[in-house]
Short mmCIF file of C-alpha atoms in Angstrom, two decimals:
data_model
loop_
_atom_site.label_atom_id
_atom_site.label_comp_id
_atom_site.label_asym_id
_atom_site.label_seq_id
_atom_site.Cartn_x
_atom_site.Cartn_y
_atom_site.Cartn_z
CA MET A 130 -0.80 100.40 24.89
CA THR A 131 -1.15 102.41 21.83
CA GLY A 132 -4.02 104.53 23.15
CA GLU A 133 -6.25 103.56 20.21
CA ALA A 134 -9.52 101.70 20.21
CA PRO A 135 -9.06 97.95 19.44
CA GLU A 136 -10.56 96.93 16.07
CA THR A 137 -13.17 94.79 17.72
CA GLN A 138 -14.60 94.54 21.28
CA ALA A 139 -15.08 91.39 23.13
CA SER A 140 -18.74 90.44 23.32
CA PRO A 141 -20.09 90.25 26.99
CA ALA A 142 -22.31 87.36 25.74
CA GLY A 143 -19.43 84.96 25.02
CA PRO A 144 -16.21 84.68 23.04
CA PRO A 145 -15.97 86.96 20.16
CA GLU A 146 -15.06 85.77 16.82
CA VAL A 147 -11.31 85.14 16.48
CA ARG A 148 -9.76 87.92 14.44
CA ALA A 149 -5.97 87.49 15.63
CA ALA A 150 -3.95 84.43 16.58
CA TYR A 151 -0.44 83.98 17.99
CA PHE A 152 1.18 80.66 17.97
CA ALA A 153 4.49 79.57 19.54
CA PHE A 154 6.15 76.12 20.04
CA ASP A 155 6.97 77.29 23.50
CA ARG A 156 5.49 76.82 26.94
CA PHE A 157 3.50 79.79 28.20
CA PRO A 158 3.53 81.04 30.75
CA SER A 159 6.89 79.93 31.93
CA THR A 160 10.04 81.35 33.62
CA LYS A 161 12.02 81.49 30.48
CA GLY A 162 12.81 84.81 28.71
CA SER A 163 10.87 83.62 25.61
CA ALA A 164 7.70 83.64 27.81
CA VAL A 165 8.27 87.33 28.74
CA HIS A 166 8.59 88.02 24.97
CA ILE A 167 5.56 85.95 24.07
CA GLY A 168 3.52 87.77 26.71
CA GLN A 169 4.37 91.18 25.57
CA MET A 170 3.87 90.44 21.83
CA ALA A 171 0.69 88.55 22.22
CA ALA A 172 -0.80 91.08 24.65
CA GLU A 173 -0.23 93.72 22.03
CA LEU A 174 -1.83 91.75 19.29
CA PHE A 175 -4.89 90.92 21.38
CA GLU A 176 -5.13 94.63 22.62
CA ARG A 177 -5.26 95.68 18.93
CA PHE A 178 -7.75 93.20 17.84
CA GLY A 179 -9.98 92.91 20.96
CA GLY A 180 -8.81 89.56 22.02
CA GLY A 181 -7.69 86.54 20.00
CA LEU A 182 -6.43 82.91 20.26
CA LEU A 183 -3.07 82.21 21.69
CA GLY A 184 -1.83 78.66 20.80
CA VAL A 185 1.20 77.62 22.80
CA LEU A 186 2.76 74.50 24.57
CA GLY A 187 1.26 73.45 27.78
CA GLY A 188 2.01 70.49 30.21
CA GLY A 189 2.38 70.36 33.87
CA ASN A 190 -0.72 71.92 35.56
CA LEU A 191 -1.54 74.22 32.79
CA PRO A 192 -5.07 73.99 31.54
CA ARG A 193 -5.49 72.92 27.94
CA TYR A 194 -8.03 75.76 27.25
CA GLN A 195 -8.45 79.04 28.93
CA TRP A 196 -10.84 81.68 28.21
CA GLU A 197 -11.11 84.98 30.21
CA PRO A 198 -14.55 86.50 30.03
CA GLY A 199 -14.41 90.06 29.04
CA SER A 200 -10.86 90.05 27.58
CA GLY A 201 -11.69 88.01 24.49
CA ILE A 202 -8.70 86.01 24.88
CA ARG A 203 -8.69 82.23 24.44
CA ILE A 204 -5.56 80.21 25.23
CA ALA A 205 -5.19 76.78 23.90
CA ARG A 206 -2.26 74.70 25.03
CA PHE A 207 -0.71 71.67 23.31
CA GLY A 208 0.13 69.12 25.84
CA GLU A 209 0.66 65.95 24.10
CA ARG A 210 3.26 63.67 25.62
CA ILE A 211 5.50 62.98 22.67
CA PRO A 212 9.22 62.20 23.74
CA ASN A 213 10.74 62.83 20.30
CA LEU A 214 11.18 66.51 19.52
CA ILE A 215 10.50 66.20 15.77
CA ASP A 216 7.50 63.97 16.34
CA ARG A 217 6.27 66.55 18.88
CA ALA A 218 6.84 69.50 16.68
CA GLU A 219 5.12 67.70 13.82
CA ALA A 220 2.10 66.82 15.91
CA TYR A 221 1.93 70.38 17.21
CA SER A 222 1.92 71.63 13.59
CA ALA A 223 -1.10 69.61 12.90
CA TRP A 224 -2.87 70.79 16.07
CA VAL A 225 -2.17 74.42 15.06
CA ALA A 226 -3.85 73.58 11.53
CA ALA A 227 -6.79 72.18 13.60
CA HIS A 228 -6.94 75.40 15.63
CA VAL A 229 -6.63 77.74 12.70
CA ALA A 230 -9.23 75.92 10.49
CA PRO A 231 -12.39 77.16 12.27
CA HIS A 232 -11.29 80.77 12.29
CA VAL A 233 -9.95 81.08 8.65
CA GLU A 234 -12.81 83.35 7.64
CA THR A 235 -12.67 85.59 10.58
CA LEU A 236 -8.79 85.91 11.11
CA ARG A 237 -7.45 89.32 10.23
CA VAL A 238 -3.76 88.47 11.27
CA CYS A 239 -1.69 85.60 12.45
CA HIS A 240 1.59 85.94 14.40
CA VAL A 241 3.85 82.88 14.62
CA ARG A 242 7.29 82.40 16.30
CA ASP A 243 8.77 79.26 14.69
CA PRO A 244 8.33 77.13 11.53
CA TRP A 245 6.26 74.49 13.07
CA SER A 246 3.70 77.22 13.95
CA ALA A 247 4.27 78.96 10.67
CA LEU A 248 3.71 75.90 8.18
CA PRO A 249 0.05 75.40 9.02
CA VAL A 250 -0.65 79.21 9.23
CA VAL A 251 0.86 80.04 5.89
CA THR A 252 -0.60 76.99 4.19
CA ALA A 253 -4.21 77.07 5.63
CA PRO A 254 -6.68 76.55 2.89
CA GLY A 255 -8.61 79.68 2.06
CA ARG A 256 -6.00 81.89 3.98
CA ARG A 257 -6.88 85.59 3.48
CA TYR A 258 -4.97 86.90 6.47
CA PRO A 259 -1.45 88.29 6.57
CA VAL A 260 1.18 86.30 8.59
CA VAL A 261 3.81 87.87 10.87
CA TYR A 262 6.72 85.46 11.36
CA GLU A 263 8.75 86.54 14.36
CA VAL A 264 12.32 85.06 14.16
CA ASN A 265 14.04 85.04 17.51
CA GLY A 266 16.02 82.04 16.56
CA LEU A 267 16.20 79.50 13.81
CA PRO A 268 15.76 75.82 14.90
CA SER A 269 17.99 74.72 12.04
CA VAL A 270 20.86 76.56 13.66
CA GLU A 271 19.89 76.16 17.40
CA LEU A 272 18.98 72.42 17.34
CA GLY A 273 22.53 71.62 16.06
CA HIS A 274 23.74 72.93 19.41
CA THR A 275 21.34 71.41 21.78
CA TRP A 276 20.93 68.08 19.89
CA PRO A 277 24.44 67.04 19.04
CA LEU A 278 23.21 63.88 17.51
CA ALA A 279 21.05 65.74 14.90
CA ALA A 280 22.39 65.06 11.43
CA PRO A 281 23.36 67.87 9.22
CA ALA A 282 21.03 66.56 6.60
CA THR A 283 18.11 66.79 8.99
CA LEU A 284 18.96 70.36 10.08
CA ALA A 285 19.08 71.11 6.30
CA ARG A 286 15.54 69.84 6.00
CA ILE A 287 14.41 71.94 8.90
CA ALA A 288 16.11 75.01 7.13
CA GLU A 289 14.12 74.22 4.00
CA LEU A 290 11.00 74.28 6.13
CA GLU A 291 11.98 77.59 7.45
CA ASP A 292 12.64 79.08 4.12
CA PHE A 293 9.26 77.76 2.71
CA CYS A 294 7.53 79.51 5.70
CA LEU A 295 9.65 82.83 5.57
CA GLU A 296 9.03 83.04 1.81
CA ARG A 297 5.15 82.97 2.44
CA ALA A 298 5.08 85.21 5.58
CA ASP A 299 4.17 88.89 4.89
CA VAL A 300 6.24 90.46 7.53
CA VAL A 301 9.23 88.94 9.18
CA VAL A 302 10.00 90.53 12.60
CA VAL A 303 13.47 90.27 14.04
CA PRO A 304 14.56 91.43 17.45
CA SER A 305 18.22 92.07 16.32
CA GLY A 306 19.92 93.44 13.18
CA VAL A 307 22.15 90.52 13.24
CA ILE A 308 19.28 88.23 12.73
CA GLY A 309 17.79 90.43 9.97
CA THR A 310 21.22 90.17 8.26
CA ALA A 311 21.19 86.34 8.49
CA LEU A 312 17.72 86.17 7.14
CA ARG A 313 18.66 88.45 4.12
CA ARG A 314 21.70 86.12 3.45
CA ARG A 315 19.07 83.37 3.27
CA GLY A 316 17.18 85.21 0.66
CA VAL A 317 14.38 86.93 2.64
CA PRO A 318 13.84 90.40 0.95
CA GLY A 319 15.04 93.15 3.14
CA GLU A 320 11.78 95.19 2.80
CA ARG A 321 9.88 92.31 4.37
CA ILE A 322 12.09 92.42 7.45
CA GLU A 323 11.08 94.56 10.43
CA LEU A 324 13.49 95.16 13.29
CA VAL A 325 11.55 95.19 16.57
CA PRO A 326 14.02 95.28 19.40
CA ASN A 327 13.44 93.33 22.64
CA GLY A 328 12.32 95.37 25.61
CA ALA A 329 12.55 95.52 29.30
CA ASP A 330 10.87 97.63 31.93
CA VAL A 331 12.72 99.31 34.81
CA PRO A 332 11.28 97.34 37.69
CA PRO A 333 10.05 98.81 40.93
CA GLU A 334 12.30 98.97 43.89
CA ARG A 335 12.45 95.61 45.54
CA PRO A 336 13.86 94.56 48.77
CA ARG A 337 17.17 92.58 48.46
CA PRO A 338 16.38 88.75 48.62
CA ASP A 339 16.61 87.52 52.06
CA ASP A 340 18.94 84.70 51.10
CA ALA A 341 21.08 86.78 48.78
CA PRO A 342 24.84 86.58 49.64
CA GLU A 343 26.54 89.78 50.62
CA SER A 344 28.38 90.21 47.23
CA TYR A 345 27.54 88.28 44.19
CA LEU A 346 27.80 87.95 40.37
CA VAL A 347 24.57 86.88 38.74
CA TYR A 348 23.69 85.10 35.77
CA ALA A 349 20.07 84.69 34.79
CA GLY A 350 18.74 82.59 31.79
CA ALA A 351 18.58 79.06 30.47
CA LEU A 352 21.46 76.74 30.38
CA GLN A 353 21.94 75.74 26.73
CA PRO A 354 25.70 75.42 25.59
CA TRP A 355 25.55 78.72 23.64
CA GLN A 356 24.98 80.67 26.94
CA GLY A 357 28.61 80.02 27.88
CA LEU A 358 27.89 78.99 31.51
CA ASP A 359 31.09 76.77 31.35
CA VAL A 360 33.08 79.85 30.50
CA LEU A 361 31.57 81.73 33.37
CA LEU A 362 32.31 78.85 35.75
CA ARG A 363 36.01 78.85 34.64
CA ALA A 364 36.18 82.56 34.99
CA PHE A 365 34.77 82.47 38.46
CA ALA A 366 37.50 79.91 39.36
CA ARG A 367 40.00 82.62 38.63
CA LEU A 368 38.33 84.79 41.24
CA ALA A 369 38.95 82.37 44.11
CA ASP A 370 40.95 85.00 46.16
CA LEU A 371 37.80 87.01 46.49
CA THR A 372 36.48 84.70 49.13
CA GLY A 373 33.31 86.51 49.99
CA LEU A 374 32.13 86.75 46.44
CA ARG A 375 29.48 84.22 45.23
CA LEU A 376 28.08 83.43 41.76
CA VAL A 377 24.42 83.25 41.66
CA ILE A 378 22.84 81.26 38.76
CA LEU A 379 19.17 81.95 38.27
CA SER A 380 18.18 79.18 35.80
CA SER A 381 15.12 79.44 33.98
CA VAL A 382 14.98 75.72 33.34
CA PRO A 383 14.51 72.97 35.82
CA GLU A 384 17.32 71.79 38.09
CA ARG A 385 17.98 68.50 36.29
CA ARG A 386 19.20 70.47 33.34
CA ALA A 387 22.08 71.74 35.41
CA ARG A 388 23.76 68.43 36.29
CA ALA A 389 26.67 68.76 33.81
CA LEU A 390 27.31 72.27 34.94
CA ARG A 391 27.16 71.40 38.55
CA ARG A 392 29.78 68.50 37.94
CA LEU A 393 32.00 71.05 36.19
CA ALA A 394 31.60 73.42 39.11
CA GLU A 395 32.78 70.53 41.43
CA ARG A 396 35.69 69.78 39.27
CA LEU A 397 36.75 73.52 39.28
CA GLY A 398 36.39 73.56 43.04
CA VAL A 399 33.81 76.36 43.01
CA GLU A 400 30.59 74.51 43.82
CA ASP A 401 30.35 75.65 47.35
CA ARG A 402 30.56 79.29 46.21
CA VAL A 403 27.88 78.91 43.49
CA VAL A 404 24.33 79.58 44.53
CA TRP A 405 21.72 77.92 42.38
CA ARG A 406 18.16 78.97 42.07
CA PHE A 407 15.74 77.43 39.55
CA THR A 408 12.69 78.63 37.74
CA LEU A 409 12.04 81.67 40.04
CA PRO A 410 9.19 83.96 39.14
CA HIS A 411 10.14 86.92 36.88
CA ALA A 412 9.57 89.44 39.89
CA GLU A 413 12.04 87.72 42.07
CA VAL A 414 14.62 87.53 39.23
CA ALA A 415 14.53 91.34 39.04
CA ALA A 416 15.22 91.59 42.71
CA TRP A 417 18.19 89.31 42.40
CA LEU A 418 19.45 91.28 39.50
CA ALA A 419 19.21 94.54 41.24
CA GLY A 420 21.13 93.27 44.22
CA ALA A 421 24.09 91.85 42.25
CA ALA A 422 27.53 93.64 41.92
CA VAL A 423 27.74 92.52 38.30
CA SER A 424 25.53 90.77 35.80
CA VAL A 425 27.26 88.30 33.47
CA ALA A 426 26.10 87.25 29.96
CA PRO A 427 29.07 85.08 28.76
CA LEU A 428 27.51 84.07 25.38
CA THR A 429 29.88 81.86 23.29
CA GLY A 430 31.18 82.77 19.87
CA CYS A 431 29.19 79.93 18.16
CA ALA A 432 27.13 79.97 15.00
CA ARG A 433 23.98 80.49 17.01
CA ASN A 434 25.22 83.72 18.61
CA VAL A 435 27.41 85.09 15.80
CA ASP A 436 25.94 84.07 12.56
CA GLN A 437 22.26 83.68 13.44
CA GLY A 438 22.34 86.41 16.25
CA CYS A 439 20.32 86.75 19.29
CA ALA A 440 18.76 89.58 21.58
CA PRO A 441 19.32 88.45 25.16
CA LEU A 442 16.69 89.68 27.50
CA LYS A 443 19.06 89.05 30.37
CA ILE A 444 21.31 91.89 29.29
CA LEU A 445 18.24 94.28 28.90
CA GLU A 446 16.73 93.20 32.23
CA SER A 447 20.01 93.59 34.07
CA MET A 448 20.44 97.19 32.60
CA ALA A 449 16.86 97.89 33.64
CA ALA A 450 17.75 96.79 37.07
CA GLY A 451 20.71 99.21 37.20
CA THR A 452 23.25 96.62 37.32
CA PRO A 453 26.45 96.83 35.16
CA VAL A 454 26.79 94.08 32.73
CA VAL A 455 29.94 92.05 31.60
CA ALA A 456 29.05 90.42 28.34
CA SER A 457 30.52 88.82 25.39
CA GLY A 458 31.42 91.45 22.73
CA LEU A 459 29.29 89.83 19.95
CA PRO A 460 27.70 92.07 17.35
CA ALA A 461 24.20 91.30 18.54
CA VAL A 462 25.25 92.32 22.13
CA ARG A 463 26.73 95.60 20.85
CA GLU A 464 23.20 96.61 19.62
CA LEU A 465 22.17 96.58 23.24
CA MET A 466 25.08 97.98 25.18
CA ALA A 467 28.46 99.78 24.68
CA ASP A 468 31.86 98.73 26.18
CA GLY A 469 32.84 101.09 29.09
CA VAL A 470 29.36 102.81 29.13
CA HIS A 471 26.80 100.20 30.28
CA GLY A 472 29.41 97.70 31.47
CA ARG A 473 32.33 95.78 29.82
CA LEU A 474 32.44 93.72 26.59
CA VAL A 475 34.97 90.95 26.37
CA ALA A 476 36.06 88.40 23.88
CA PRO A 477 33.71 85.30 24.05
CA ASP A 478 35.05 82.06 25.20
CA ARG A 479 37.96 83.53 27.18
CA PRO A 480 37.61 82.78 31.03
CA ALA A 481 40.74 84.80 31.85
CA GLU A 482 39.40 87.92 30.05
CA LEU A 483 35.98 87.54 31.62
CA ALA A 484 37.47 87.08 35.03
CA ARG A 485 39.69 90.28 34.52
CA ALA A 486 36.66 92.44 33.47
CA ILE A 487 34.59 91.30 36.44
CA ARG A 488 37.50 91.98 38.89
CA VAL A 489 37.99 95.61 37.48
CA LEU A 490 34.25 96.36 37.89
CA LEU A 491 34.34 94.91 41.48
CA GLU A 492 37.33 97.11 42.34
CA TYR A 493 35.81 100.36 40.97
CA PRO A 494 32.33 100.15 42.52
CA ASP A 495 31.69 103.83 41.83
CA ALA A 496 32.48 103.39 38.13
CA ALA A 497 30.36 100.19 37.99
CA ARG A 498 27.29 101.96 39.75
CA ALA A 499 27.59 104.70 37.07
CA MET A 500 27.53 102.19 34.35
CA GLY A 501 24.50 100.54 35.82
CA GLU A 502 22.69 103.83 35.99
CA ARG A 503 23.56 104.67 32.42
CA GLY A 504 22.17 101.19 31.47
CA ARG A 505 18.94 101.80 33.29
CA ARG A 506 18.66 105.12 31.52
CA ARG A 507 19.14 103.58 28.13
CA VAL A 508 16.48 100.86 28.69
CA ARG A 509 14.01 103.44 29.81
CA GLU A 510 14.67 105.73 26.83
CA GLU A 511 15.37 103.13 24.10
CA PHE A 512 14.30 99.71 25.07
CA ALA A 513 10.87 100.04 27.02
CA TRP A 514 8.45 97.38 26.29
CA ALA A 515 6.04 100.18 25.37
CA ALA A 516 8.24 101.11 22.41
CA THR A 517 8.53 97.63 21.20
CA ARG A 518 4.75 97.16 21.48
CA ALA A 519 4.20 100.52 19.72
CA ARG A 520 6.32 99.28 16.75
CA MET A 521 4.35 96.14 16.63
CA ALA A 522 1.03 97.96 16.57
CA THR A 523 2.34 100.04 13.65
CA ILE A 524 3.07 96.75 11.78
CA TYR A 525 -0.27 95.30 12.54
CA ARG A 526 -1.93 98.45 11.47
CA SER A 527 0.04 98.41 8.16
CA ILE A 528 -0.35 94.87 7.07
CA THR A 529 -4.22 94.74 7.99
CA SER A 530 -4.92 97.83 6.06
CA ASN A 531 -4.35 95.70 2.91
CA SER A 532 -7.13 93.20 3.03
CA GLY A 533 -7.04 89.85 1.25
CA ILE A 534 -3.27 89.42 1.35
CA THR A 535 -2.36 86.10 0.28
CA ARG A 536 1.17 84.97 -0.69
CA MET B 43 -18.79 78.64 49.61
CA ASN B 44 -17.39 76.47 47.00
CA PRO B 45 -14.70 78.55 45.11
CA CYS B 46 -14.69 78.66 41.39
CA GLY B 47 -11.95 76.44 40.01
CA ALA B 48 -11.30 78.26 36.64
CA THR B 49 -7.82 79.23 35.76
CA THR B 50 -7.49 82.94 35.44
CA GLY B 51 -4.64 85.14 34.30
CA PHE B 52 -2.37 85.65 31.29
CA PHE B 53 1.18 85.77 32.34
CA VAL B 54 0.61 84.96 35.93
CA LEU B 55 -2.01 82.34 36.44
CA GLY B 56 -4.27 81.91 39.40
CA ARG B 57 -7.69 80.41 40.54
CA CYS B 58 -10.84 82.57 40.16
CA GLY B 59 -12.10 81.80 43.61
CA ARG B 60 -15.49 83.37 43.24
CA ALA B 61 -18.54 81.59 44.65
CA ALA B 62 -19.36 78.68 42.39
CA VAL B 63 -22.96 78.36 40.99
CA THR B 64 -22.71 75.24 39.04
CA VAL B 65 -20.49 72.27 38.41
CA CYS B 66 -19.13 71.62 34.98
CA ARG B 67 -19.39 68.11 33.44
CA CYS B 68 -15.56 67.71 34.33
CA GLY B 69 -16.56 68.13 37.91
CA ARG B 70 -15.05 71.51 38.44
CA GLN B 71 -16.91 74.15 40.36
CA ILE B 72 -17.68 77.15 38.26
CA CYS B 73 -18.88 80.78 39.04
CA ALA B 74 -21.39 82.58 36.94
CA GLU B 75 -18.73 84.58 35.25
CA HIS B 76 -16.90 81.51 34.07
CA ALA B 77 -19.73 79.26 33.23
CA ASP B 78 -20.89 79.45 29.54
CA GLN B 79 -24.46 79.10 28.42
CA GLN B 80 -24.26 75.22 28.83
CA GLY B 81 -22.79 75.51 32.30
CA LEU B 82 -19.27 74.39 31.10
CA CYS B 83 -16.13 75.58 32.49
CA PRO B 84 -13.75 77.67 30.13
CA GLU B 85 -11.65 74.63 29.54
CA CYS B 86 -14.31 72.39 28.52
CA SER B 87 -16.10 75.26 26.67
CA GLY B 88 -12.90 76.14 24.80
CA ALA B 89 -12.30 72.60 23.74
CA GLN B 90 -15.74 72.48 22.16
CA GLY B 91 -14.85 74.64 19.27
CA TYR B 92 -12.19 72.16 17.90
CA ALA B 93 -11.88 68.52 17.08
CA ASP B 94 -10.87 66.62 20.32
CA PRO B 95 -7.09 66.14 19.83
CA TYR B 96 -6.76 64.24 22.84
CA ARG B 97 -8.21 61.00 21.82
CA PRO B 98 -5.59 58.12 21.70
CA GLY B 99 -3.84 58.00 18.48
CA TRP B 100 -4.84 61.38 17.50
CA ALA B 101 -1.35 62.90 17.09
CA ARG B 102 -0.04 60.23 14.80
CA GLY B 103 -3.01 60.01 12.64
CA PHE B 104 -3.75 63.65 12.26
CA ARG B 105 -0.14 64.40 11.61
CA ARG B 106 0.12 61.99 8.86
CA SER B 107 -3.04 63.02 7.12
CA TYR B 108 -1.95 66.68 7.47
CA TYR B 109 1.31 66.19 5.89
CA GLN B 110 0.10 64.01 3.14
CA ARG B 111 -2.51 66.58 2.31
CA SER B 112 0.02 69.50 2.51
CA SER B 113 2.43 67.62 0.31
CA TYR B 114 -0.21 66.98 -2.23
CA ASP B 115 -1.27 70.62 -2.16
CA TYR B 116 2.32 71.97 -2.84
CA GLY B 117 3.33 69.40 -5.43
CA ASP B 118 6.31 68.38 -3.34
CA PRO B 119 5.87 64.85 -2.12
CA ASN B 120 9.24 64.84 -0.32
CA LEU B 121 9.49 67.91 1.67
CA TYR B 122 6.42 67.51 3.71
CA THR B 123 6.06 63.88 4.09
CA GLY B 124 7.82 63.99 7.49
CA TYR B 125 11.18 63.11 8.66
CA ASP B 126 12.61 59.50 8.58
CA ILE B 127 13.91 57.39 11.36
CA TYR B 128 17.38 58.70 10.92
CA ASP B 129 16.24 62.22 10.98
CA ARG B 130 14.22 61.66 14.03
CA SER B 131 16.77 59.60 15.93
CA GLY B 132 18.90 62.55 16.70
CA PHE B 133 16.05 64.08 18.56
CA ASP B 134 15.08 61.38 20.88
CA GLN B 135 14.87 62.26 24.57
CA GLY B 136 18.36 63.16 25.48
CA ASP B 137 20.52 62.64 28.46
CA ASP B 138 23.14 64.87 30.27
CA PHE B 139 25.04 65.35 27.15
CA ALA B 140 22.21 67.38 25.55
CA ILE B 141 22.28 70.29 28.05
CA GLY B 142 19.08 72.28 27.56
CA GLY B 143 18.05 69.78 24.84
CA ASP B 144 16.56 66.92 26.83
CA VAL B 145 13.05 68.19 26.47
CA ASP B 146 10.75 66.25 28.63
CA PRO B 147 6.97 66.30 27.94
CA ASP B 148 6.29 67.73 31.37
CA SER B 149 8.13 70.86 30.84
CA GLY B 150 6.37 71.50 27.40
CA ASP B 151 9.64 73.05 26.45
CA GLY B 152 10.24 73.97 22.85
CA GLY B 153 14.04 73.86 23.44
CA TRP B 154 14.99 76.95 21.49
CA THR B 155 14.50 80.70 20.85
CA ASP B 156 15.61 81.51 24.37
CA SER B 157 16.18 85.11 24.87
#
């Protein structure tokens, strides 16, 4: 991607020594936005270092180990069936430690995405490699939303673990300025924080999905409470007079996670106008986004989105598809799009305002189309994955030029 | 022709499908490209470089020893000795209430940092 030769070449005789590693407590590949991000970041790392080790979560039918001859890329997947999340995270940490240990001598850089990946990497005995800690979200903040029974004291312990790892990372990469500010508030020195925005690529023209409704709003992403799907359903109920309009929800997580939202849709009387699709391949999601009248990102005004920050790929990918976006006007969202230029920004958690903004765009299709075009142009010029990867390449080059880094 | 059963790809996975030339000890048919010098498939070959983490009881035992060792190394016996039962109880497999949080082992879902 950078047009430069990688630092090592894969040996045709067998796997090369591991000079780069990327660890994420997340399944890869998967239909989630995080997997797209992992794929891009890890691909850049491995391109720069002539391959490397990708350690991620597995499960399902994914192989525990994968090695692609010629690419130098090894993939290791943690697939232990441990129901309790903390137990699983700790076991994963130990698994990462076991996978780093054989390569401590040869590793030139380690890239991690969460504290359970980071802990064994920053504390590996004999560590000489720099560590890039990519913070897309903080479990100490997010787990409080997804696990309501988690005690504040427990989340505080997880925050201590995050701080321990952040303190020892050589570079902390954030996809949003809001996350960078949150980390500075937590004591991470500003000079160690690098802003590397999320990206999207303008997709090739694809035919409209065969089963797509004539006119529809679209939501693409996971279903955690902070995504604001409940707000969107309530807003959609206020658009009942638009009888031909459908709401398409492209869930990146399995159907059973949608039970509560489906019950809410039934209670609101909109279930028969909501079209659900689950875990579609990324390319199919792009076709659904492109065919929509409006894409909606109704993020709530919660601590996860406001204090911690986020960088929703759904907004960038909708803009890349040329679809106008109606989103919550949170600081992190304003980094990606502007009100009245690429779509409309509304106050979070306000179904009536959300419904009104959607209705206005539906009533002025020419203006909406122009917003979509401006969004596509902005992604092409400012948020292409190539730019994100070039920025990462610069960071890798910078930190690996100082050998023997330890913190 | 017996097709090679090795998994290929990075973001989109598939089967190799080339003509197999050997059979791995796991029973998988493997082509010349994917067989290592011992005739192992990438999955078995890759696993060789690491201690087998999939033996029964591995996760618990290794985890405990790792955290004990790390707490010794950093002189903090409390922070890295793991979470107690009260800490963990909030993270047991959820129900409908935990939207997006009822992580099941099949999904391999970390449960956060969604974009």
